[in-house]
Amino acid sequence: MSNPDQNQMKQECQNQRECMEMLQLIVDGEASPEQKEHFLVHHLEECMPCYKNYHLEVAIRQLLKNKCTGQAPQELIDSIKAKVISNLAP
Amino acid sequence: MELEESPKQQYSDKEKSNIFNNEFMPHINSMYNFAYRLTLDQDDSKDLVQDTYLKAYRFIDSFQQGTNAKAWLFRILKNSFINDYRKKSKEPSKVDYQEVESYYNSEEVDRQITPDLRVEALKDMIGDEISNALNSLDVDFRTVIILCDLEGFKYDEMAKILDIPIGTVRSRLHRARNLLKEKLSEYAKQMGYKNA
Ligand SMILES: [Zn+2]
């Protein structure tokens, strides 16, 4: 996506509701390639609110992935394995 | 996906061990994170994950190899949480699904709740703000964000894990993200961002 000239962009979105639904489909990986192309390449170039929303959604997801995941404690892994192995023993 | 269904497979011990180690255990970090975000308690989350894995092993014949092991495990964990842990907690679910549906279908959805939450404000959230914001959401809203944004499940997989229609998955996600943005916007204001 190029960096659009913000002065040329619409400050109001004409299809806010449809756009919000499309944006959700796109960030969730549920949109078709045509839908993505139309929204990401054409609509975002000209619509300021959608441009901002899209980047906000992407940034939130990135932050979630970086900050809200973790590792299972090793003792838990060991304990599960031990219990299952003892179950498997004849 | 159903544990209650009669087993369709009969695996040998060697096959069971292979499935368990190669298809179930690789999801342990995701499972632990899910459990922790549901219970918000380290001991409870360890117990919940262990219960889930032992259940998965006990019912391994209901798991069909080649299908989505992660979704299968997540569904068992979610059901164990509802049956064994949620009952214990004093706080009942506050989500009124009817309300969620009507919210989604109302004009209110057109209203941008936090139009000015800015990416720059998010970039300064290097502490626990996002984690606290996520944890502060009602458990049903928290759950859809975890499944979708952290674990990358598709809508149809989420519908199966949660036993709800896809339309409800979408409306709940939409609402959950707005609530999360509201929280983040509060934090941004506290951090000194104006109009955040
Ligand atoms: Zn737009």
XYZ file of C-alpha atoms and ligand atoms in Angstrom:
287
model
C 0.000 0.000 0.000
C 1.384 3.380 -0.952
C 1.363 6.385 1.274
C -1.622 8.331 0.008
C -1.761 12.101 -0.131
C -3.890 12.801 2.915
C -5.140 16.146 1.615
C -6.771 14.458 -1.352
C -8.634 11.940 0.786
C -12.269 12.007 1.810
C -12.643 12.912 5.467
C -15.971 11.116 5.771
C -16.661 7.552 4.750
C -19.780 7.176 2.631
C -20.234 3.506 3.429
C -19.079 3.370 6.994
C -21.088 0.334 7.985
C -20.117 -1.775 4.976
C -16.539 -0.620 5.297
C -16.323 -1.607 8.942
C -17.650 -5.048 8.145
C -15.221 -5.400 5.238
C -12.349 -4.213 7.386
C -13.146 -6.884 9.948
C -13.265 -9.585 7.256
C -9.910 -8.448 5.935
C -8.013 -8.307 9.227
C -9.525 -11.688 10.118
C -8.363 -13.236 6.861
C -11.932 -13.989 5.771
C -12.164 -11.688 2.749
C -11.758 -12.842 -0.847
C -8.763 -11.631 -2.901
C -11.114 -9.359 -4.891
C -12.574 -7.838 -1.736
C -9.098 -7.265 -0.373
C -7.883 -5.659 -3.557
C -10.880 -3.359 -3.770
C -10.675 -2.256 -0.162
C -6.925 -2.159 0.488
C -5.815 -0.807 -2.857
C -8.687 1.386 -3.991
C -10.799 2.380 -1.024
C -8.023 3.088 1.469
C -6.336 5.446 -1.006
C -9.260 7.782 -0.940
C -10.985 7.321 2.408
C -9.283 8.810 5.456
C -11.439 7.219 8.209
C -10.997 3.750 6.707
C -7.283 4.320 6.188
C -6.898 5.233 9.857
C -9.140 2.443 11.090
C -7.311 -0.156 9.092
C -3.922 0.830 10.485
C -5.343 1.016 13.979
C -6.798 -2.501 13.727
C -3.532 -3.878 12.403
C -1.562 -2.165 15.172
C -3.880 -3.498 17.877
C -3.527 -7.035 16.603
C 0.234 -6.687 16.489
C 0.275 -5.387 20.046
C -1.964 -8.237 21.196
C 0.325 -10.796 19.597
C 3.442 -9.269 21.082
C 2.103 -8.682 24.572
C -0.575 -11.248 25.285
C 1.023 -14.562 24.484
C 3.234 -16.627 26.716
C 4.877 -19.927 27.386
C 3.490 -22.821 29.368
C 5.531 -23.555 32.502
C 7.933 -26.475 32.016
C 6.655 -28.205 35.172
C 3.189 -28.298 33.622
C 4.517 -29.873 30.425
C 6.505 -32.423 32.427
C 3.567 -33.277 34.619
C 1.216 -33.842 31.670
C 3.759 -36.011 29.881
C 4.423 -38.062 33.010
C 0.722 -38.690 33.598
C 0.091 -39.717 30.006
C 3.146 -41.956 29.816
C 2.043 -43.769 32.952
C -1.342 -44.231 31.253
C 0.321 -45.709 28.210
C 2.342 -48.209 30.186
C 0.951 -51.726 29.888
C -15.405 -32.452 17.594
C -17.707 -34.120 20.097
C -16.247 -36.028 22.979
C -19.649 -37.460 23.685
C -19.811 -39.079 20.275
C -18.883 -42.692 20.149
C -15.256 -43.132 19.209
C -14.696 -43.543 15.503
C -11.109 -44.728 15.742
C -9.246 -47.372 17.584
C -5.664 -46.316 17.877
C -2.871 -48.540 19.092
C -0.811 -47.329 22.041
C 1.950 -46.327 19.669
C -0.455 -44.316 17.529
C -1.939 -42.701 20.612
C 1.475 -41.702 21.798
C 2.324 -40.280 18.370
C -0.861 -38.250 18.152
C -0.450 -36.984 21.661
C 3.153 -35.909 21.252
C 3.033 -34.667 17.669
C -0.463 -33.225 17.341
C -1.554 -32.275 20.852
C 1.545 -31.198 22.751
C 2.736 -28.614 20.175
C -0.288 -26.486 21.179
C 0.636 -26.375 24.851
C 1.691 -22.713 24.868
C -1.495 -21.581 23.141
C -3.570 -23.766 25.443
C -1.884 -22.412 28.536
C -2.331 -18.851 27.362
C -6.016 -19.472 26.628
C -6.513 -21.048 30.059
C -4.700 -18.231 31.779
C -6.724 -15.556 29.987
C -9.946 -17.363 30.897
C -9.223 -18.018 34.571
C -6.810 -15.127 35.201
C -5.166 -17.369 37.758
C -1.919 -19.291 37.325
C -2.853 -22.312 39.432
C -6.299 -22.617 37.904
C -4.869 -22.342 34.429
C -2.348 -25.120 35.072
C -5.110 -27.361 36.409
C -7.360 -26.512 33.498
C -4.685 -27.300 30.915
C -3.737 -30.528 32.630
C -7.390 -31.618 32.884
C -7.855 -30.803 29.222
C -4.851 -32.800 28.071
C -5.794 -35.789 30.182
C -9.346 -35.627 28.823
C -7.981 -35.349 25.293
C -5.906 -38.445 25.914
C -8.807 -40.368 27.435
C -11.041 -39.539 24.470
C -8.334 -39.752 21.849
C -10.360 -42.289 19.840
C -12.890 -39.511 19.134
C -10.163 -37.453 17.516
C -9.808 -38.029 13.830
C -6.238 -37.754 12.633
C -5.735 -35.110 9.985
C -8.457 -32.875 11.423
C -7.718 -29.704 13.335
C -6.209 -30.853 16.629
C -5.834 -27.320 17.939
C -9.538 -26.539 17.476
C -10.455 -29.881 19.048
C -8.281 -29.148 22.091
C -9.538 -25.589 22.436
C -13.116 -26.812 22.445
C -12.397 -29.299 25.226
C -10.657 -26.609 27.244
C -13.501 -24.147 26.753
C -16.077 -26.738 27.828
C -14.033 -27.740 30.875
C -13.750 -24.110 31.816
C -17.508 -23.587 31.598
C -18.349 -26.781 33.453
C -15.682 -26.857 36.120
C -14.334 -23.362 36.632
C -16.937 -20.849 35.687
C -19.373 -22.340 38.192
C -16.844 -21.756 40.935
C -16.386 -18.120 40.144
C -18.785 -15.694 41.737
C -19.123 -13.583 38.681
C -21.721 -14.867 36.238
C -21.515 -14.011 32.584
C -22.721 -10.521 32.064
C -23.175 -10.780 28.346
C -26.713 -10.763 27.151
C -26.461 -12.288 23.708
C -29.796 -10.958 22.635
C -28.417 -7.568 23.407
C -25.288 -8.272 21.398
C -27.321 -9.321 18.394
C -29.556 -6.284 18.542
C -26.539 -4.083 19.031
C -25.009 -5.415 15.881
C -28.188 -4.930 13.936
C -28.852 -1.463 15.215
C -27.680 1.854 13.914
C -25.334 2.051 16.843
C -22.879 -0.043 14.921
C -22.358 2.905 12.610
C -21.111 4.997 15.455
C -17.361 4.947 15.754
C -16.710 4.583 19.440
C -13.151 5.792 19.531
C -12.392 7.431 16.233
C -9.292 9.132 17.519
C -7.432 6.341 19.221
C -4.179 6.717 17.374
C -1.538 4.270 16.327
C 1.108 6.497 17.957
C -0.581 6.062 21.329
C -0.523 2.297 20.889
C 3.167 2.371 20.086
C 3.827 3.837 23.514
C 1.969 1.025 25.244
C 5.018 -1.010 26.022
C 3.850 -2.190 29.444
C 0.870 -4.268 30.486
C -1.781 -1.903 29.136
C -2.996 -4.143 26.340
C -2.924 -7.234 28.531
C -4.874 -5.448 31.266
C -7.326 -4.116 28.723
C -7.911 -7.600 27.348
C -8.267 -9.116 30.814
C -10.776 -6.464 31.817
C -13.260 -7.557 29.153
C -16.088 -9.902 29.992
C -14.915 -13.483 29.498
C -17.032 -14.050 26.377
C -15.584 -11.001 24.679
C -12.090 -11.891 25.848
C -12.520 -15.360 24.390
C -13.311 -14.281 20.827
C -10.358 -11.917 20.746
C -8.022 -14.647 21.952
C -9.323 -17.162 19.435
C -9.290 -14.786 16.502
C -6.504 -12.280 17.062
C -4.048 -14.335 19.097
C -4.658 -17.823 17.767
C -5.796 -17.067 14.240
C -8.867 -19.294 14.191
C -11.300 -18.785 11.323
C -14.916 -17.829 11.975
C -16.198 -21.341 11.231
C -13.645 -22.871 13.595
C -14.607 -20.396 16.309
C -18.273 -21.211 15.777
C -17.507 -24.887 16.425
C -15.269 -24.235 19.414
C -17.858 -21.981 21.026
C -21.037 -23.719 19.822
C -22.488 -20.505 18.430
C -23.507 -19.445 14.912
C -20.981 -17.658 12.705
C -23.107 -14.498 12.767
C -22.781 -14.424 16.534
C -19.023 -14.932 16.263
C -18.816 -11.876 14.030
C -21.048 -9.665 16.123
C -19.293 -10.677 19.327
C -15.907 -9.947 17.772
C -17.075 -6.581 16.570
C -18.375 -5.657 19.999
C -15.299 -7.063 21.759
C -12.950 -4.991 19.625
C -14.900 -1.835 20.280
C -14.754 -2.492 24.015
C -11.032 -3.155 23.780
C -10.517 0.079 21.887
C -12.491 1.969 24.527
C -10.183 0.585 27.200
C -7.066 1.368 25.210
C -8.344 4.831 24.602
C -8.741 5.341 28.371
C -5.146 4.256 28.877
C -3.991 6.540 26.090
C -5.697 9.462 27.810
C -4.001 8.579 31.082
C -0.706 8.543 29.229
C -1.356 12.100 28.165
C -2.595 11.637 24.640
C -5.276 14.200 24.002
C -8.288 13.159 21.937
C -7.207 9.589 22.287
Zn -14.420 4.126 3.849
